[in-house]
Short mmCIF file of C-alpha atoms in Angstrom, two decimals:
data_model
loop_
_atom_site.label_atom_id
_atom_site.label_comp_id
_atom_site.label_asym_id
_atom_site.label_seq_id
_atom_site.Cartn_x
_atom_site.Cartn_y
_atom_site.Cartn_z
CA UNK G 13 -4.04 -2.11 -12.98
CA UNK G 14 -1.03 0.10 -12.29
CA UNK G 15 2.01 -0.13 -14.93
CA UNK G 16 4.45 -2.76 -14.84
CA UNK G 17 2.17 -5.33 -14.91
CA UNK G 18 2.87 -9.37 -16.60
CA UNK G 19 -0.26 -11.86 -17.29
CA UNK G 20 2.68 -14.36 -16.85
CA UNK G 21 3.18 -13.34 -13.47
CA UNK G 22 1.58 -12.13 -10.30
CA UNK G 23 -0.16 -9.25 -10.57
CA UNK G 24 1.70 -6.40 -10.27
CA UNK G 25 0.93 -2.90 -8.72
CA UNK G 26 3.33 0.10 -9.80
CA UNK G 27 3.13 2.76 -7.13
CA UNK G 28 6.43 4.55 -7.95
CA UNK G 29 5.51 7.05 -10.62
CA UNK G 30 7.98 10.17 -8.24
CA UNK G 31 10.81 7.67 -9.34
CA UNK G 32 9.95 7.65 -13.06
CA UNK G 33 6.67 7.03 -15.16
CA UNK G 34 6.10 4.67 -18.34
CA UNK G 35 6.39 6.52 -21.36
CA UNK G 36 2.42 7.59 -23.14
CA UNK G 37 1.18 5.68 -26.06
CA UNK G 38 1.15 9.00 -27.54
CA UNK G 39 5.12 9.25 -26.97
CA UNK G 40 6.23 6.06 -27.88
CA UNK G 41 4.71 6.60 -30.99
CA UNK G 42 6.19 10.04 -31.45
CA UNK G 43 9.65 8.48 -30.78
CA UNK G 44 8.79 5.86 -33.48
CA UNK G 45 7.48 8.36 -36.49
CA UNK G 46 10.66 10.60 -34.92
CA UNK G 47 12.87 7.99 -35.66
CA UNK G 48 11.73 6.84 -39.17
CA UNK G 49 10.74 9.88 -40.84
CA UNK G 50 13.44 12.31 -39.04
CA UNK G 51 16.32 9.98 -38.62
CA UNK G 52 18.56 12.88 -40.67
CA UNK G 53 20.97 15.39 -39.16
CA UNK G 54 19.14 18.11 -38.01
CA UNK G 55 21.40 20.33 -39.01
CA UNK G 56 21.28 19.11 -42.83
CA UNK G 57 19.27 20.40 -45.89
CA UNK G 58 17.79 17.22 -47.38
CA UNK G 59 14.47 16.16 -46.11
CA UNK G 60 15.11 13.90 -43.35
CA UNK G 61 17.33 16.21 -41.86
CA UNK G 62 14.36 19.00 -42.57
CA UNK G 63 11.97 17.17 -41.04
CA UNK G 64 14.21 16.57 -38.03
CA UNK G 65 14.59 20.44 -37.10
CA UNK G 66 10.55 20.52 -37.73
CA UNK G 67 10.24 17.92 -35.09
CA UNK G 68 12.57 19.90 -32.86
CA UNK G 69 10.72 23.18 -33.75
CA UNK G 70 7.44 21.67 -32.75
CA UNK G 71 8.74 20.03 -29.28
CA UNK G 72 10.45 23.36 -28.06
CA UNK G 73 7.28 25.17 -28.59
CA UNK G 74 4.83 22.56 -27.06
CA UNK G 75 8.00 22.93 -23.64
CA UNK G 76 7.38 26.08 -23.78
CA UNK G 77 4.08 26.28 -23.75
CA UNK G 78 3.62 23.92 -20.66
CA UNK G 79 5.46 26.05 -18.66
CA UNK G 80 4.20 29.61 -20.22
CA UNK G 81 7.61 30.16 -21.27
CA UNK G 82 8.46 31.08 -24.85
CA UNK G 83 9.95 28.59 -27.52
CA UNK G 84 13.25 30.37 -27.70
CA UNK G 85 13.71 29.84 -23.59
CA UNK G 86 14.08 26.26 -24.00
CA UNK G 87 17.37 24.49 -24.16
CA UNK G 88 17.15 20.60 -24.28
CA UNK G 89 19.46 18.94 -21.98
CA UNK G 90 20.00 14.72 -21.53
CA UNK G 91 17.55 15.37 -18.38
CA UNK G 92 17.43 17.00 -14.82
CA UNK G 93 21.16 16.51 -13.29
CA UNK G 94 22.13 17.76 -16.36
CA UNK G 95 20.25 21.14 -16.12
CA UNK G 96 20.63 21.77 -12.60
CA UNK G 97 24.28 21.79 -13.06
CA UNK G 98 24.16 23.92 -16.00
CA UNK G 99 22.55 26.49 -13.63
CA UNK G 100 24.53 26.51 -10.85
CA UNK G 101 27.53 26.34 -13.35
CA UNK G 102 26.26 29.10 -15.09
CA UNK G 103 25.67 31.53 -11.80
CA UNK G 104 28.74 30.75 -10.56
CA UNK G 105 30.68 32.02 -13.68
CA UNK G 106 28.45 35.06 -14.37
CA UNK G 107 29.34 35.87 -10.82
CA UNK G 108 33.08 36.00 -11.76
CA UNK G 109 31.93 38.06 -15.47
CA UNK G 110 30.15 40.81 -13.27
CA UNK G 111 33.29 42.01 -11.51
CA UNK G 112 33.39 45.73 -13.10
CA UNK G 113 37.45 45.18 -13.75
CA UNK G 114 39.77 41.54 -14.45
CA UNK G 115 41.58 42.85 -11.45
CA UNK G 116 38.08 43.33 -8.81
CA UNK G 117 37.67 40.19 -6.52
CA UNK G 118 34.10 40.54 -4.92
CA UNK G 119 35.10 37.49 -2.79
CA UNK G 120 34.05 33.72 -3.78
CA UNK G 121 29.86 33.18 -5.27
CA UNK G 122 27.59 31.78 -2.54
CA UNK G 123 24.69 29.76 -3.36
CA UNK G 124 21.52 29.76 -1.45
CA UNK G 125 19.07 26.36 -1.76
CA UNK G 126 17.26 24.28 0.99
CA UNK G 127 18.74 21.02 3.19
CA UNK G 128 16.08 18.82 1.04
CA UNK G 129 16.95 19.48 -2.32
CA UNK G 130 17.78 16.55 -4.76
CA UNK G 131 21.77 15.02 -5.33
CA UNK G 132 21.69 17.11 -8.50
CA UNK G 133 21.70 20.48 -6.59
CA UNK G 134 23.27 19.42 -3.75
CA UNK G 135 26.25 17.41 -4.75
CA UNK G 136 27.78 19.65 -7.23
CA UNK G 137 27.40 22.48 -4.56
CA UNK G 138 29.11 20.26 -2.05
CA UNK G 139 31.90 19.71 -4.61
CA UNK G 140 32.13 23.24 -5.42
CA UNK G 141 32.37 24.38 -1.73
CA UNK G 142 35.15 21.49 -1.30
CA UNK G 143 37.35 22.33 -4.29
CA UNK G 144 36.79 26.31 -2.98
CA UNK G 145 35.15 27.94 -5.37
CA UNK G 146 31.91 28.49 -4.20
CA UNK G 147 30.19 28.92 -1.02
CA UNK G 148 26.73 27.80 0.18
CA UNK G 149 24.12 27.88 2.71
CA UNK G 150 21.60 24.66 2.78
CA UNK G 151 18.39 26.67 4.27
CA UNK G 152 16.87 23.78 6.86
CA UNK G 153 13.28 23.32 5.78
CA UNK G 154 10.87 24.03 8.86
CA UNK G 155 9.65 21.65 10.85
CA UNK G 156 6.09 23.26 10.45
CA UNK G 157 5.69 23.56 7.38
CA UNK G 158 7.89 20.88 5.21
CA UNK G 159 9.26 23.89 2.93
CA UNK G 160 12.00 26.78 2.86
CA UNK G 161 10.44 29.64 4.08
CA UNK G 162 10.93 32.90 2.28
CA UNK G 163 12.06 34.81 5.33
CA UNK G 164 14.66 32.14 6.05
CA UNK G 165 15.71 32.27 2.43
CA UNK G 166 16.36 36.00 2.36
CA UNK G 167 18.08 35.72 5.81
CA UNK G 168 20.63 33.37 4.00
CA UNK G 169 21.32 36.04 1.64
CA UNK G 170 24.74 37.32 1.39
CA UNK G 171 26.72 40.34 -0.69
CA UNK G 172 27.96 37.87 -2.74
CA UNK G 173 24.90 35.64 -3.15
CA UNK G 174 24.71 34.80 -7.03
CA UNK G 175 21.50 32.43 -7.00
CA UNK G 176 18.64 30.80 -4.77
CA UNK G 177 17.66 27.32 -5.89
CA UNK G 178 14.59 25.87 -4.32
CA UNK G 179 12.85 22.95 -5.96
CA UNK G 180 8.96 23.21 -6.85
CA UNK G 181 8.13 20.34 -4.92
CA UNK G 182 9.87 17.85 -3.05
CA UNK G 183 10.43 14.34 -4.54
CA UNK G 184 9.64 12.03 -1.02
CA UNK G 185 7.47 14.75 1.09
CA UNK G 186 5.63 16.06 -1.73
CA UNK G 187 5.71 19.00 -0.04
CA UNK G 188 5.44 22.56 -2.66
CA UNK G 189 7.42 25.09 -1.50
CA UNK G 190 6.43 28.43 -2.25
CA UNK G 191 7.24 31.15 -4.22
CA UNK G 192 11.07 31.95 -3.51
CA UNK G 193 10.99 34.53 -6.05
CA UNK G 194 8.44 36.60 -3.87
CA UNK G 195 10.80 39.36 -2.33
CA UNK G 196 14.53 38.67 -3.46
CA UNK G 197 16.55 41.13 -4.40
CA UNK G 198 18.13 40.59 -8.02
CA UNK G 199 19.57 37.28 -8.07
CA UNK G 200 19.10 34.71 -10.35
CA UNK G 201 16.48 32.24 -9.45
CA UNK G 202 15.69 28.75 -10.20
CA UNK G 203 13.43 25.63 -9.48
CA UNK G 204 13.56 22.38 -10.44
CA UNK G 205 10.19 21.39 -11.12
CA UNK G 206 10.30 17.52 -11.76
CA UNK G 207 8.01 16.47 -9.36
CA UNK G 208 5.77 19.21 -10.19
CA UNK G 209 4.96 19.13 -13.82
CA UNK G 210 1.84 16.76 -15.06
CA UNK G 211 0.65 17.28 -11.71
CA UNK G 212 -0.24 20.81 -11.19
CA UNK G 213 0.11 24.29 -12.49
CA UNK G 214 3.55 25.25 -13.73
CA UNK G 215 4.06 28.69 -14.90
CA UNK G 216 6.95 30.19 -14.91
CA UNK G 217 6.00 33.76 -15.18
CA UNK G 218 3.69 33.14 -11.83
CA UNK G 219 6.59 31.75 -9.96
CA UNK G 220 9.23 34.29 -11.48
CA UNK G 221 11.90 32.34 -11.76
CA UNK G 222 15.04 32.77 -14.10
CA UNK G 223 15.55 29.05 -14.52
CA UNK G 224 13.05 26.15 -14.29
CA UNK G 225 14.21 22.38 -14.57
CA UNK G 226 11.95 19.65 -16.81
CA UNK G 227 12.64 16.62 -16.76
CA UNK G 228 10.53 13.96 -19.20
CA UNK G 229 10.37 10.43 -17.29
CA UNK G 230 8.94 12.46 -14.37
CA UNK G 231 5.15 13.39 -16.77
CA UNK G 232 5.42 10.19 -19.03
CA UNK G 233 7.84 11.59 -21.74
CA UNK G 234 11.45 9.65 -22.15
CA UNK G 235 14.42 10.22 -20.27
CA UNK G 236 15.27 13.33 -21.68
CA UNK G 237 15.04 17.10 -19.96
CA UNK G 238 14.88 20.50 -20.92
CA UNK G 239 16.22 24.02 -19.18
CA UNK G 240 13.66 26.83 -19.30
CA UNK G 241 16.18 30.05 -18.96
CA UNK G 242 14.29 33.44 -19.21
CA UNK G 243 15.89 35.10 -22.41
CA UNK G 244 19.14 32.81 -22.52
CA UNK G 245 22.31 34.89 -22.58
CA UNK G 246 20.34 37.87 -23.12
CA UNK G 247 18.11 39.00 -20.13
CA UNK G 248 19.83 35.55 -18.24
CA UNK G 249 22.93 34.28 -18.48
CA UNK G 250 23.48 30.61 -19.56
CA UNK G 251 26.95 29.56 -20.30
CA UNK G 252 27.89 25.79 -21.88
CA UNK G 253 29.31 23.19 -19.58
CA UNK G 254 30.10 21.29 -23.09
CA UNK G 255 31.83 23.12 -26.36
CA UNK G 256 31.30 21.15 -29.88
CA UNK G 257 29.20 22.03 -32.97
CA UNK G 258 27.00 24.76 -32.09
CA UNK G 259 23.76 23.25 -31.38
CA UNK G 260 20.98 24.56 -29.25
CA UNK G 261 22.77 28.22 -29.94
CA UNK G 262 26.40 26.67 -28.47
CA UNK G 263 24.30 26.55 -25.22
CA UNK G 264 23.68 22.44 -24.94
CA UNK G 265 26.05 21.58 -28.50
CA UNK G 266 26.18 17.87 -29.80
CA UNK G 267 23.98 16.65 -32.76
CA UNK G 268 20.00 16.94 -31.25
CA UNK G 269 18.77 13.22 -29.78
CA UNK G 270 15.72 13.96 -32.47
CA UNK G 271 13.37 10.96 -31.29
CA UNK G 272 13.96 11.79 -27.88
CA UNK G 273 12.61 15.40 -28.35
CA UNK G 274 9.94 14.91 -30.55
CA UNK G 275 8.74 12.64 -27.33
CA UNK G 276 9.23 15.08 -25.03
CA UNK G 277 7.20 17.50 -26.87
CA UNK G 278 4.56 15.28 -27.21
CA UNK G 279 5.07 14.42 -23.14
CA UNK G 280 4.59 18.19 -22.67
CA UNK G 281 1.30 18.66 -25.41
CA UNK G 282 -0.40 16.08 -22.86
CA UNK G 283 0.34 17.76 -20.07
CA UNK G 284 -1.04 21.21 -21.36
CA UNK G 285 -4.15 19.75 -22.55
CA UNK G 286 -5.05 16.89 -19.59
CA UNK G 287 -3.34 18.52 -16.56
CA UNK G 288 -6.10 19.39 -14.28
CA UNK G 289 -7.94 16.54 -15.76
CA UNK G 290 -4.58 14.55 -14.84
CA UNK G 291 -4.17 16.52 -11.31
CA UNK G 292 -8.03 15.76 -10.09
CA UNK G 293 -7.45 12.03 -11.05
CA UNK G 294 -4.56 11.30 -9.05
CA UNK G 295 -5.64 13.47 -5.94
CA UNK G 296 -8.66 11.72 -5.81
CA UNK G 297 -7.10 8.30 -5.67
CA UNK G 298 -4.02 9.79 -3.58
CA UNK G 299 -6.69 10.42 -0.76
CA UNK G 300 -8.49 7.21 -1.04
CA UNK G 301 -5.25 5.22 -0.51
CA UNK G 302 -5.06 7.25 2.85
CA UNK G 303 -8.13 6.64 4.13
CA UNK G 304 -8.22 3.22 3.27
CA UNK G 305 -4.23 2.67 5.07
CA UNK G 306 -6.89 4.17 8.25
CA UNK G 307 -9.36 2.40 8.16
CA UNK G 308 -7.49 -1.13 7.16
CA UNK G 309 -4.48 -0.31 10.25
CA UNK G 310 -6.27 2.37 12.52
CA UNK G 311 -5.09 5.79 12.60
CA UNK G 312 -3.02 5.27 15.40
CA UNK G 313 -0.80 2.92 13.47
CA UNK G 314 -0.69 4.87 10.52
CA UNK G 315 2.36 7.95 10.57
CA UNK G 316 1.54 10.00 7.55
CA UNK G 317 4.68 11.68 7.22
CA UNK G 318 3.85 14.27 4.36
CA UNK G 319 1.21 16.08 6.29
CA UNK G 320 2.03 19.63 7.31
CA UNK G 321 -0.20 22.09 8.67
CA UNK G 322 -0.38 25.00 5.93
CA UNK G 323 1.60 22.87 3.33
CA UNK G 324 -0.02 22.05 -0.36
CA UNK G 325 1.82 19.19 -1.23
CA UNK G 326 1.61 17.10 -4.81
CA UNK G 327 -1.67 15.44 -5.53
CA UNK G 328 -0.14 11.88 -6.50
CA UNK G 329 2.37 11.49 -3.74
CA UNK G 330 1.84 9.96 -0.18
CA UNK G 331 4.96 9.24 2.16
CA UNK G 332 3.70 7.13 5.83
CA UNK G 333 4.87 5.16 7.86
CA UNK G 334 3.48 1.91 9.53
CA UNK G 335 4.18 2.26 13.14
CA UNK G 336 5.76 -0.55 14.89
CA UNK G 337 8.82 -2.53 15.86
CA UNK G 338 10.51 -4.09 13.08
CA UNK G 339 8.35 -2.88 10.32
CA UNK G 340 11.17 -1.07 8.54
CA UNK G 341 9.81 0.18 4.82
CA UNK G 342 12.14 -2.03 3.15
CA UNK G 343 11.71 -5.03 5.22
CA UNK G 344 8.12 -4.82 4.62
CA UNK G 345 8.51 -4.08 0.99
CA UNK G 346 10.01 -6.97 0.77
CA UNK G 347 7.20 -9.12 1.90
CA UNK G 348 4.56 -7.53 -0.25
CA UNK G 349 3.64 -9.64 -3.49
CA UNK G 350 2.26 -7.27 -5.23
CA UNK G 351 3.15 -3.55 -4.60
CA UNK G 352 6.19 -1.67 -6.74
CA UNK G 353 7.33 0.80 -4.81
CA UNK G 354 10.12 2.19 -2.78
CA UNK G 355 11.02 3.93 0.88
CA UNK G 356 12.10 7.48 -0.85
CA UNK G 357 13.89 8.96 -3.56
CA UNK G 358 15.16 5.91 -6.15
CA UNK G 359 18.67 7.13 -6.36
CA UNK G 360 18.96 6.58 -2.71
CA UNK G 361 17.94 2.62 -2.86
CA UNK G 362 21.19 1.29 -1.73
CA UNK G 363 21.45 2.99 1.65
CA UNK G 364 19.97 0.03 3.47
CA UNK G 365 17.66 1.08 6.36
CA UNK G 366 18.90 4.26 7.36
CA UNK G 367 15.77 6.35 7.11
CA UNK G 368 15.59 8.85 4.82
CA UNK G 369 17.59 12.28 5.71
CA UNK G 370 14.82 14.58 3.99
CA UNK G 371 12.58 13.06 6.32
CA UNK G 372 14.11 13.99 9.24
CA UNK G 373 15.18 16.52 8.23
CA UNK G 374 11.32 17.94 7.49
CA UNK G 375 11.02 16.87 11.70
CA UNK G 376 9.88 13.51 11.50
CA UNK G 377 11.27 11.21 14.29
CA UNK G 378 14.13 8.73 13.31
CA UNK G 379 12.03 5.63 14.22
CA UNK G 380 9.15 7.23 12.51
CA UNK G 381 11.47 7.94 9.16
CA UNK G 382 12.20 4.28 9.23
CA UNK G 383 8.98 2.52 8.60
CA UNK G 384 8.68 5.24 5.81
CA UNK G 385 7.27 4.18 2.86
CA UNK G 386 6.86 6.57 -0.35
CA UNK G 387 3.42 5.30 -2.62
CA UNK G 388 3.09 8.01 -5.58
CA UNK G 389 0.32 7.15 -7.99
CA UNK G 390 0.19 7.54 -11.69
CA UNK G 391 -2.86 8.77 -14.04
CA UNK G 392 -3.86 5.16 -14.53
CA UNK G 393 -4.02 4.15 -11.11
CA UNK G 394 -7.58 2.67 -10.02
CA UNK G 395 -9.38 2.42 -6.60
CA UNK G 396 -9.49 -1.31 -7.63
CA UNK G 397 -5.26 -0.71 -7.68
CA UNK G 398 -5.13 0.80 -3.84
CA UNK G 399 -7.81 -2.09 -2.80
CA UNK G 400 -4.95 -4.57 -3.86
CA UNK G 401 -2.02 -2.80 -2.07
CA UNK G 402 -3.59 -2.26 1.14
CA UNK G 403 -4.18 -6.11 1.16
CA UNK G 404 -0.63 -6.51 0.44
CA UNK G 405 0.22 -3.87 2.97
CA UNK G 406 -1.60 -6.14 5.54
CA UNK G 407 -0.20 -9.24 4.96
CA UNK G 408 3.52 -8.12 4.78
CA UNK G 409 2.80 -6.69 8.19
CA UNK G 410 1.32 -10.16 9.00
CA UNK G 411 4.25 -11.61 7.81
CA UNK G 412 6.69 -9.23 9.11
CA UNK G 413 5.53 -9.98 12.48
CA UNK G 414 5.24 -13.72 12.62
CA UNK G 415 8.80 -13.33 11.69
CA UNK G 416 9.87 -11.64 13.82
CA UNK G 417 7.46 -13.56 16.67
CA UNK G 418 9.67 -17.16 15.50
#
């Protein structure tokens, strides 16, 4: 039975695990021991403060190790939108500190990241290209492939270029994008990798990346993230967005969410340990949710919208659409009984039934984009689990239709 489930109530089938994942036994109870053995300041000499800045010791090491990063690259952050902005905050200012003389203007920092990247990129570029003090060029994903291509990424390239940011995978598509890093000239890089950690390899020395996003709800760890920065402020700049007591080496200051951390660094243990495990699970069911939407609606009916030729995408995630008129994702979402789930990214669930822009944006047709639904499955999630949705699938298109029919 999927998470999110009441005895009290219908049965319940949680198929949103892009949008955010229950925390692990294992995690909850870190938080707990966290929080009643490490409660003190860990910036304090007495021993709940001591065991606080063990806790934090341990956690930054176990990051680090789940990305092949080392324990001093890891800055904890309050999650992903957090980090992200740090980044582009940070390249943006070290573009202005590299001008040889106060006096030398090399012209205004330009940005390079793809049209399908999430708010957290692409807002705080839009606001920094509105307020005029960055520029930025929003490389359109092919319609091929899903991803940025490399070639179209180093086309985008400018003089005053200061960073590419291309996420590891894409959060509706599931679509992984490939190695940016391959063939740029010096400029900083970074990826956010939410979608992409607990569900496949993440190594940042492979991808070769400067900066690399975590973010804990994403791989069953709490809502807390961390920044990976190769050698902070030594081989890579990282400047503060905040200024307070000095924690996290002035890079991320405020007095350390201990519990929180200790959580995350448990979240991140898993994943090192279980991952392929963890990876083979979810693939597996991903596939048999497919082929049973086939066989249950006919291929014909069945649009699945995350399929591009050449394109690995995430094993967990698949985005489709029932074809039809009237059978809207939401509108059949909301005749399903059982089924959690949404149309597309969670932070976009009040745009009513405009279809989703990374959608069409990746090529797929506006009437197709509509009927998009996005099921991502967790580690937990049975055949027994997908058995029950399609069923529910079925009679909300039942439903739909007689509705529509009166």
């Amino acid at each position: 039975m999927g998470a999110g489930t009441d005895p009290a109530e219908t049965r319940r089938v949680y198929l949103d695990y892009n949008a955010t994942t229950p925390p692990a036994p294992e995690v909850v109870q870190a938080v707990r021991d966290a929080m009643n053995q490490a409660w003190g300041n860990p910036s304090s000499s007495y021993p709940a403060g001591t065991k606080a800045k063990e806790h934090i010791g341990s956690a930054r090491e176990s990051v680090a190790r789940m990305v092949g990063g080392r324990p001093e690259d890891i800055v904890f952050t309050s999650g992903g939108t957090e980090a992200n902005n740090m980044v582009i905050h940070t390249a943006c200012r070290h573009f202005h500190d590299s001008q040889a003389t106060p006096g030398d203007s090399w012209g205004t920092p330009h940005i390079v990241t793809s049209n399908v990247e999430h708010d957290s990129v692409r807002l705080p570029l839009e606001q920094l290209v509105k307020e005029g003090l960055a520029e930025a060029t929003f490389v359109p994903v092919s319609q091929r492939s899903g991803r940025a291509e490399v070639d179209d990424v180093l086309a985008a390239i400018r003089p005053t270029t200061c960073l590419v940011s291309v996420m590891l995978a894409n959060n509706e598509t599931g679509v992984i994008m490939r190695r940016v890093a391959e063939g740029l000239p010096r400029i900083l890089v970074h990826t956010d990798a939410a979608q992409m950690i607990g569900k496949g390899r993440v190594d940042v020395q492979e991808l070769g990346v400067d900066y690399l996003t975590i973010v804990g709800h994403k791989f069953y760890g709490p809502r807390i993230g961390a920044l990976y920065v190769r050698g902070p402020g030594t081989t890579t700049p990282l400047h503060p967005m905040l200024f307070g007591g000095g924690q996290e080496r002035s890079f991320r200051p405020g007095t350390e969410n201990t519990p929180m951390i200790a959580g995350l660094g448990k979240a991140a243990e898993l994943v090192s340990k279980n991952w392929e495990t963890y990876e083979a699970h979810m693939r597996d069911i991903r596939d048999y949710l497919e082929a049973k939407l086939e066989a249950s609606f006919g291929k014909q009916r069945i649009h699945l919208n995350s399929h591009f030729a050449g394109s690995k995408r995430l094993c967990n995630t698949s985005n489709f659409s029932i074809l039809g008129p009237g059978l809207q994702g939401r509108k059949v979402l909301s005749c399903c009984k059982m089924l959690l789930a949404s149309v597309g990214a969670a932070c976009h669930s009040e745009k009513g039934d405009r279809p989703s822009l990374i959608l069409l944006r990746c090529g797929i047709s506006y009437d197709v984009a509509q009927n998009a639904l996005r099921l991502s499955v967790g580690r937990d999630t049975t055949r027994a689990d997908v058995d029950l949705v399609v069923q529910d699938l079925i009679q909300a298109v039942a439903q739909v239709d007689q509705d529509q029919a009166q």
